[in-house]
XYZ file of C-alpha atoms in Angstrom:
560
model
C -5.717 -13.863 -7.220
C -9.153 -12.898 -5.921
C -11.727 -12.987 -8.729
C -14.791 -11.907 -6.765
C -16.373 -8.528 -7.585
C -16.179 -7.582 -3.901
C -13.453 -8.644 -1.497
C -14.880 -9.296 2.008
C -11.432 -8.671 3.499
C -12.029 -5.002 2.752
C -14.707 -4.709 5.449
C -12.459 -6.364 8.025
C -9.384 -4.297 7.216
C -11.126 -0.924 6.702
C -14.054 -0.773 9.168
C -14.476 2.950 8.474
C -15.758 2.097 4.976
C -18.665 -0.006 6.257
C -20.945 2.955 6.860
C -20.369 4.387 3.372
C -20.997 1.000 1.761
C -24.198 0.606 3.785
C -25.350 4.049 2.609
C -24.617 2.993 -0.991
C -26.825 -0.059 -0.502
C -29.684 2.093 0.849
C -29.320 4.560 -2.024
C -29.383 1.631 -4.467
C -32.710 0.455 -3.055
C -34.095 4.000 -3.236
C -32.967 4.264 -6.868
C -34.841 1.057 -7.714
C -38.067 2.433 -6.248
C -37.629 5.715 -8.148
C -37.053 3.813 -11.425
C -40.353 1.995 -11.006
C -42.144 5.184 -9.957
C -40.747 7.114 -12.924
C -41.752 4.441 -15.456
C -45.224 4.095 -13.941
C -45.846 7.857 -14.017
C -44.502 8.192 -17.582
C -46.620 5.271 -18.855
C -49.750 6.806 -17.331
C -48.850 10.244 -18.700
C -48.310 8.937 -22.264
C -51.422 6.747 -22.221
C -53.642 9.670 -21.186
C -51.919 11.951 -23.718
C -53.154 9.652 -26.549
C -56.667 10.377 -25.342
C -56.009 14.116 -25.478
C -55.840 14.558 -21.695
C -53.045 15.678 -19.372
C -52.764 13.629 -16.218
C -51.435 16.241 -13.810
C -50.748 13.809 -10.958
C -48.737 11.576 -13.312
C -46.792 14.601 -14.605
C -45.982 15.732 -11.063
C -44.956 12.200 -10.116
C -42.724 11.914 -13.175
C -40.970 15.230 -12.466
C -40.518 14.284 -8.807
C -39.087 10.876 -9.759
C -36.603 12.417 -12.217
C -35.488 14.981 -9.635
C -35.214 12.257 -7.014
C -33.044 10.087 -9.262
C -30.760 13.030 -9.996
C -30.409 13.762 -6.277
C -29.772 10.119 -5.399
C -27.223 9.816 -8.223
C -25.343 12.825 -6.842
C -25.445 11.321 -3.345
C -24.124 7.994 -4.672
C -21.195 9.720 -6.339
C -20.362 11.692 -3.191
C -20.563 8.697 -0.857
C -18.604 6.479 -3.260
C -15.831 9.077 -3.606
C -15.618 9.368 0.185
C -15.424 5.588 0.528
C -12.654 5.450 -2.081
C -10.634 8.115 -0.248
C -11.119 6.323 3.094
C -10.041 2.954 1.730
C -7.006 4.339 -0.115
C -5.793 6.195 2.973
C -6.285 3.126 5.183
C -4.521 0.765 2.761
C -1.575 3.134 2.321
C -1.262 3.351 6.107
C -1.397 -0.470 6.302
C 1.343 -0.787 3.677
C 3.553 1.624 5.615
C 2.774 -0.362 8.752
C 3.868 -3.554 7.003
C 7.122 -1.878 6.005
C 7.616 -0.786 9.617
C 6.958 -4.307 10.928
C 9.267 -6.072 8.493
C 12.005 -3.472 8.190
C 14.375 -2.627 5.345
C 15.310 -6.243 4.616
C 11.717 -6.867 3.482
C 11.649 -3.778 1.245
C 14.413 -4.609 -1.184
C 14.960 -5.069 -4.891
C 11.837 -5.337 -7.000
C 9.611 -5.256 -3.896
C 10.584 -1.619 -3.333
C 9.336 -0.771 -6.820
C 6.266 -2.940 -6.339
C 5.352 -1.126 -3.118
C 6.003 2.287 -4.663
C 3.830 1.463 -7.687
C 1.127 -0.084 -5.513
C 0.941 2.777 -3.014
C 0.772 5.343 -5.818
C -0.679 4.449 -9.205
C -2.076 1.087 -8.044
C -4.344 2.325 -5.243
C -5.402 5.361 -7.284
C -6.994 2.834 -9.670
C -9.546 2.112 -6.910
C -11.390 5.326 -7.813
C -13.260 3.835 -10.808
C -13.985 0.719 -8.734
C -15.691 2.644 -5.930
C -17.232 5.489 -7.911
C -18.281 3.452 -10.942
C -18.470 -0.278 -10.380
C -19.677 -0.664 -6.778
C -22.752 1.621 -7.176
C -23.652 -0.265 -10.360
C -23.159 -3.575 -8.574
C -25.752 -2.516 -6.002
C -28.130 -1.314 -8.723
C -27.708 -4.572 -10.647
C -29.325 -6.319 -7.671
C -31.961 -3.819 -6.530
C -33.276 -2.511 -9.869
C -33.980 -5.868 -11.601
C -35.741 -7.153 -8.469
C -37.919 -4.037 -8.239
C -38.681 -4.072 -11.991
C -39.635 -7.764 -11.965
C -41.860 -7.256 -8.927
C -43.720 -4.438 -10.701
C -44.022 -6.204 -14.076
C -45.314 -9.415 -12.463
C -48.450 -7.536 -11.415
C -48.791 -5.848 -14.821
C -47.936 -8.712 -17.228
C -46.624 -11.976 -15.791
C -45.593 -13.431 -19.185
C -43.233 -10.511 -19.869
C -41.852 -10.875 -16.342
C -41.153 -14.566 -17.052
C -39.175 -13.719 -20.225
C -37.126 -11.108 -18.318
C -36.442 -13.548 -15.478
C -35.164 -16.167 -17.949
C -32.970 -13.807 -19.994
C -31.436 -11.636 -17.266
C -28.986 -14.395 -16.120
C -27.476 -14.429 -19.632
C -25.737 -11.095 -19.001
C -23.763 -12.141 -15.885
C -22.988 -15.513 -17.503
C -21.465 -13.937 -20.605
C -19.856 -11.258 -18.431
C -18.178 -13.907 -16.257
C -16.877 -15.825 -19.294
C -15.291 -12.684 -20.700
C -14.251 -11.502 -17.243
C -12.004 -14.516 -16.722
C -10.059 -13.614 -19.847
C -9.932 -9.963 -18.854
C -8.750 -10.882 -15.338
C -5.824 -12.866 -16.713
C -4.917 -10.020 -19.068
C -5.119 -7.488 -16.225
C -2.855 -9.629 -14.031
C -0.266 -9.688 -16.809
C -0.616 -5.930 -17.231
C -0.170 -5.353 -13.481
C 2.872 -7.626 -13.287
C 4.519 -5.753 -16.135
C 3.720 -2.413 -14.488
C 5.199 -3.582 -11.163
C 8.367 -4.815 -12.898
C 8.637 -1.552 -14.812
C 8.212 0.490 -11.615
C 10.750 -1.584 -9.704
C 13.343 -1.490 -12.468
C 12.885 2.242 -13.018
C 13.257 2.931 -9.280
C 16.472 0.899 -9.121
C 17.782 2.586 -12.261
C 17.168 6.097 -10.886
C 18.811 5.181 -7.559
C 21.878 3.837 -9.381
C 22.018 6.462 -12.126
C 25.358 8.006 -11.018
C 26.997 4.557 -11.120
C 25.463 3.773 -14.510
C 26.696 7.069 -15.940
C 30.168 6.521 -14.499
C 30.425 3.142 -16.260
C 28.738 4.310 -19.466
C 25.687 2.061 -19.078
C 22.955 4.679 -18.772
C 21.917 4.532 -22.448
C 21.655 0.748 -22.287
C 19.187 1.063 -19.411
C 17.133 3.502 -21.461
C 16.647 0.733 -24.029
C 15.694 -1.732 -21.277
C 13.074 0.656 -19.861
C 11.764 1.300 -23.378
C 11.308 -2.447 -23.983
C 9.580 -2.929 -20.631
C 7.299 0.051 -21.273
C 6.445 -1.348 -24.700
C 5.576 -4.701 -23.103
C 3.290 -2.905 -20.646
C 1.674 -1.018 -23.548
C 0.963 -4.249 -25.417
C -0.519 -5.854 -22.296
C -2.704 -2.792 -21.776
C -3.976 -2.902 -25.367
C -4.860 -6.603 -25.020
C -6.822 -5.806 -21.878
C -8.666 -2.967 -23.638
C -9.543 -5.211 -26.606
C -11.130 -7.743 -24.275
C -13.003 -4.956 -22.457
C -14.396 -3.540 -25.716
C -15.390 -7.018 -26.899
C -17.196 -7.726 -23.649
C -19.105 -4.434 -23.901
C -20.247 -5.390 -27.416
C -21.363 -8.862 -26.296
C -23.278 -7.522 -23.301
C -25.020 -4.873 -25.440
C -26.004 -7.531 -27.990
C -27.386 -9.894 -25.343
C -29.342 -7.086 -23.654
C -30.754 -5.824 -26.966
C -31.940 -9.293 -28.028
C -33.466 -9.849 -24.587
C -35.393 -6.572 -24.773
C -36.585 -7.556 -28.272
C -37.900 -10.880 -26.920
C -40.135 -8.876 -24.585
C -41.014 -5.993 -26.912
C -42.170 -8.061 -29.918
C -44.822 -10.143 -28.056
C -46.000 -7.044 -26.197
C -46.481 -5.177 -29.489
C -48.371 -8.090 -31.052
C -50.652 -8.466 -28.029
C -51.260 -4.715 -27.942
C -52.391 -4.761 -31.570
C -54.638 -7.751 -30.840
C -56.230 -6.045 -27.866
C -54.690 -8.380 -25.303
C -52.977 -5.518 -23.450
C -53.969 -1.990 -22.573
C -51.808 0.851 -23.806
C -50.735 1.902 -20.309
C -49.669 -1.653 -19.420
C -47.743 -2.088 -22.685
C -45.974 1.228 -22.195
C -45.115 0.313 -18.601
C -43.570 -3.006 -19.688
C -41.649 -1.413 -22.557
C -40.302 1.350 -20.329
C -39.286 -0.933 -17.459
C -37.756 -3.793 -19.477
C -34.596 -1.892 -20.570
C -34.181 -0.671 -16.993
C -33.937 -4.280 -15.817
C -30.938 -4.962 -18.092
C -29.238 -1.561 -17.922
C -27.562 -1.896 -14.476
C -26.140 -5.323 -15.389
C -24.737 -4.013 -18.675
C -23.248 -0.971 -16.946
C -21.782 -3.106 -14.151
C -20.177 -5.418 -16.728
C -18.551 -2.580 -18.657
C -17.421 -0.727 -15.523
C -16.040 -3.924 -14.043
C -13.393 -3.978 -16.764
C -12.561 -0.325 -16.122
C -12.103 -1.077 -12.412
C -10.256 -4.390 -12.787
C -6.830 -2.789 -12.335
C -8.082 -1.352 -9.058
C -9.345 -4.779 -7.964
C -5.959 -6.309 -8.737
C -4.211 -3.574 -6.752
C -6.706 -4.021 -3.888
C -5.969 -7.740 -3.670
C -2.226 -7.052 -3.774
C -2.465 -4.382 -1.061
C -4.593 -6.534 1.248
C -2.223 -9.475 0.806
C 0.989 -7.510 1.374
C -0.284 -5.429 4.290
C -1.657 -8.546 6.018
C 1.655 -10.436 5.828
C 2.476 -11.483 9.373
C 0.139 -8.761 10.655
C -0.928 -9.016 14.285
C -4.361 -10.504 14.893
C -7.217 -8.058 15.376
C -8.407 -9.841 18.507
C -7.511 -8.495 21.909
C -4.087 -9.680 23.034
C -2.405 -9.505 26.424
C -0.193 -6.480 26.796
C 3.325 -7.217 25.589
C 6.239 -6.419 27.882
C 8.475 -3.452 27.100
C 12.180 -4.262 27.707
C 14.233 -1.829 29.771
C 17.129 -0.494 27.710
C 19.234 -0.223 30.850
C 19.256 -4.000 31.288
C 21.615 -6.640 29.929
C 21.355 -7.697 26.277
C 21.845 -11.417 25.598
C 22.069 -13.406 22.354
C 21.352 -17.060 23.166
C 22.206 -19.557 20.406
C 20.985 -17.151 17.693
C 20.979 -18.323 14.083
C 19.606 -16.178 11.249
C 19.091 -18.027 7.961
C 17.802 -16.515 4.717
C 16.721 -18.307 1.545
C 20.204 -18.603 0.066
C 22.580 -17.969 2.959
C 23.014 -18.077 6.709
C 23.895 -14.653 8.135
C 24.605 -15.700 11.740
C 25.385 -19.126 13.190
C 24.755 -20.071 16.814
C 25.732 -16.683 18.285
C 25.888 -16.498 22.070
C 27.075 -13.315 23.771
C 26.130 -10.790 26.449
C 26.316 -6.988 26.381
C 26.312 -5.436 29.824
C 24.818 -1.997 30.528
C 27.309 0.723 29.619
C 29.435 -1.538 27.392
C 30.864 0.001 24.236
C 31.153 -2.892 21.806
C 32.833 -2.571 18.411
C 31.897 -5.122 15.746
C 34.351 -5.786 12.925
C 34.579 -8.247 10.069
C 34.493 -8.481 6.272
C 31.543 -7.171 4.283
C 28.605 -9.532 4.285
C 29.802 -11.380 7.381
C 26.645 -10.583 9.391
C 27.586 -7.416 11.306
C 24.514 -5.420 10.300
C 22.337 -8.465 11.002
C 23.310 -8.210 14.681
C 21.963 -4.654 14.766
C 18.869 -5.623 12.775
C 18.097 -8.283 15.380
C 18.111 -5.630 18.092
C 16.035 -3.253 15.961
C 13.432 -5.968 15.397
C 13.919 -5.856 11.628
C 15.040 -9.499 11.620
C 13.792 -12.402 13.755
C 16.083 -15.290 14.780
C 15.581 -18.530 12.886
C 16.611 -20.340 16.071
C 17.614 -19.049 19.485
C 16.479 -15.812 21.066
C 17.526 -12.265 21.909
C 16.646 -10.976 25.393
C 16.910 -7.558 27.005
C 16.717 -7.445 30.806
C 15.301 -10.982 30.613
C 12.528 -10.087 28.121
C 12.516 -12.017 24.824
C 12.281 -9.527 21.944
C 10.146 -12.023 20.007
C 7.285 -11.394 22.427
C 8.074 -7.791 23.351
C 6.327 -4.563 22.423
C 8.674 -3.539 19.599
C 7.391 0.030 19.401
C 8.139 0.557 23.092
C 11.493 -1.208 22.744
C 12.578 0.929 19.786
C 11.999 4.023 21.894
C 14.936 2.738 23.982
C 17.216 2.805 20.918
C 19.048 5.474 18.958
C 20.103 4.218 15.531
C 22.625 5.783 13.160
C 22.667 3.751 9.909
C 25.328 3.752 7.212
C 23.236 6.002 5.005
C 20.728 8.011 6.969
C 17.729 8.885 4.832
C 16.820 12.559 4.823
C 13.409 13.580 3.547
C 12.357 16.552 1.475
C 11.641 19.168 4.141
C 13.358 21.538 6.529
C 16.552 20.561 8.328
C 14.776 21.006 11.668
C 11.983 18.613 10.657
C 14.553 16.036 9.572
C 16.310 16.207 12.942
C 12.964 16.066 14.781
C 11.932 12.983 12.797
C 11.352 10.796 15.864
C 10.259 13.617 18.179
C 8.283 16.237 16.222
C 7.271 18.188 19.357
C 10.828 18.772 20.590
C 11.334 22.322 21.970
C 13.808 24.594 20.210
C 16.294 24.619 23.090
C 16.502 20.808 23.133
C 16.895 20.824 19.353
C 19.725 23.352 19.627
C 21.494 21.134 22.201
C 21.260 18.136 19.824
C 22.653 20.243 16.980
C 25.596 21.294 19.161
C 26.226 17.736 20.326
C 26.390 16.487 16.729
C 28.797 19.314 15.706
C 26.176 20.525 13.244
C 26.424 24.206 14.264
C 28.772 25.261 11.488
C 26.574 23.537 8.920
C 23.463 25.312 10.211
C 25.267 28.679 10.209
C 26.343 28.181 6.592
C 22.819 27.435 5.356
C 20.767 30.385 4.067
C 17.798 29.810 6.394
C 19.545 27.915 9.161
C 17.476 25.086 10.592
C 14.519 26.100 8.426
C 16.464 25.512 5.201
C 14.544 23.108 2.980
C 16.472 20.052 1.847
C 15.894 17.975 -1.240
C 14.982 14.285 -1.208
C 17.757 12.145 0.353
C 19.268 15.321 1.812
C 20.163 16.909 -1.508
C 22.182 20.027 -0.697
C 24.271 18.426 2.080
C 27.494 16.440 1.812
C 27.839 12.860 3.099
C 29.523 14.059 6.280
C 26.837 16.658 6.911
C 24.090 14.097 6.384
C 25.825 11.805 8.863
C 25.909 14.613 11.418
C 22.176 15.104 10.934
C 21.741 11.400 11.759
C 23.841 11.892 14.903
C 21.702 14.899 15.860
C 18.651 12.653 15.619
C 20.344 10.211 17.973
C 21.244 12.984 20.450
C 17.638 14.149 20.358
C 16.470 10.603 21.028
C 18.491 10.490 24.279
C 18.099 6.688 24.429
C 20.041 4.361 26.751
C 21.232 2.176 23.832
C 23.019 3.497 20.736
C 23.448 1.437 17.549
C 25.867 2.787 14.952
C 26.361 1.042 11.619
C 29.678 2.291 10.196
C 28.969 5.992 10.859
C 32.271 7.129 9.264
C 32.009 5.083 6.055
C 32.623 7.034 2.830
C 33.804 10.150 4.727
C 37.022 12.084 4.166
C 39.493 12.466 7.022
C 38.249 15.911 8.106
C 34.597 14.843 8.190
C 35.573 11.592 9.884
C 37.310 13.453 12.718
C 34.242 15.623 13.345
C 31.866 12.644 13.275
C 34.156 10.665 15.604
C 34.155 13.459 18.180
C 30.366 13.664 18.032
C 30.118 9.871 18.276
C 32.220 9.847 21.447
C 29.922 12.398 23.041
C 26.883 10.397 21.961
C 27.972 7.032 23.399
C 29.275 8.459 26.687
C 27.382 6.819 29.539
C 25.301 4.657 27.205
C 25.358 1.074 25.980
C 26.729 1.207 22.429
C 27.208 -1.269 19.591
C 29.329 0.102 16.744
C 29.848 -1.646 13.430
C 33.253 -0.399 12.294
C 35.794 -0.850 9.541
C 38.136 2.018 10.421
C 40.604 1.720 13.322
C 39.661 5.153 14.689
C 36.312 3.810 15.920
C 38.000 0.952 17.815
C 40.123 3.078 20.113
C 37.352 3.870 22.588
C 35.686 0.439 22.518
C 35.560 -1.655 25.684
C 35.163 -4.848 23.663
C 35.787 -5.848 20.070
C 33.817 -8.630 18.401
C 34.787 -10.159 15.080
C 32.080 -11.556 12.819
C 33.185 -13.890 10.067
C 31.146 -16.461 8.173
C 28.264 -15.803 10.565
C 30.253 -16.670 13.700
C 31.136 -14.181 16.434
C 34.399 -14.262 18.398
C 35.613 -11.784 21.009
C 39.059 -10.312 20.302
C 39.549 -7.595 22.882
C 38.237 -6.521 26.249
C 39.082 -3.531 28.407
C 39.863 -5.895 31.270
C 42.597 -7.843 29.464
C 43.916 -4.977 27.385
C 44.526 -7.449 24.566
C 45.035 -6.052 21.108
C 42.614 -7.074 18.432
C 44.198 -8.855 15.496
C 43.670 -7.484 12.039
């Protein structure tokens, strides 16, 4: 875990924030100059007031300094808020990019909840870091330096005391910060676990209710939430304790300066204006450090989330340096698996698979659940990389190919197509948002979605709920087929498109599937015999090994 108050990776990953951070640094220097100017003008004004005179230049300078500080403070808040918004947007885009690079196998289990919590609540915690802590961090450098430089010329002995006592605040702050960092890490871990478990529980709520286990999960969530509450309270106790310690150290340090100054003023060793200047500037030297220490604890959750986001989004990310242009495979070429093995932590999904898929082949893939059928499709989608061996398309190794360009050659219909909250038309246009209406209508007709559209109150503009709430399983599958028709890609990948459908819906989806794969290279993962009838070849996957059971040339019948 990164324990530094500023993570240098931030500047490399979010270049757009550099300008705002540079402006914050300039505003911090300007604030330091205004602090010195304000104290100098006020000391002169008070010293002359004791003599019964009003120093008009000092009064004007004091008013101008106060107005300037107010203006600079407003500018700091505005720039810091803009920097926070820029960084949050960039990190959320990076997290989505990481999900796109790694695919659905990377976003599974607790990681799904971790990413959801991080992209939402976690990155929102960066607001107090940017708007509160970072400006104070700049001031904790610029203001003490400016104050010491001014006091050295007024009273070098007071400047020496300040220089010796100022390091006590960051020292005590660091000692307490280590404890607070550990407590915040525990708090964040508990929050991530809570978010992941709650997400899984909501996704599986119908199953839990069917088996009478929903109330038991309520108790589990309550215990996890209580653990997060206790971790949060421990973090707050440490934060309050650190604020008390920093206030005590700063107060004693100011007293070490104020007492000698008062004694020397009474003895005639200092003029009134000099004594007032020292007494006014001394608290200003400690104030930014105290404020930075207290705001550091308030922003520590954001720092933890920042480190997590930078680490996750950088996982296997492409280097920022210029790279040679990657080749884009032609989807009309031959697909070859050459000695492909895919091994995970606890199992091997595919073992030494060697096969070729010629252009225009319609290949059905059968086998028991968990045998590795979907892994074959994930290899082609770029969601999974071979542990050994390689996958080539038209002679181009997918490991070194431009995956974005390659995926434009694919139309994918998964087992459970995800529909987003939005209109039906927007869901069909997911991969091609600028599709004209006539092309969209042709895709709807090809997927046999016309009757569904006619039955909806607003047709294609009907708003769907999350995950396609409002449509049946068969209707959602037809929406996925409409997406594939709209894609008009040379290669079609279908992962059990008729699973969990009744016979009537299955017949409609099968007809649409036949129209979709006509004239295209197609790989179909299938359990039901109806999908096998039109296949040119049938491959069986079992225990990670692939064997060919049927070809159009031999007319052999595939065994069960």
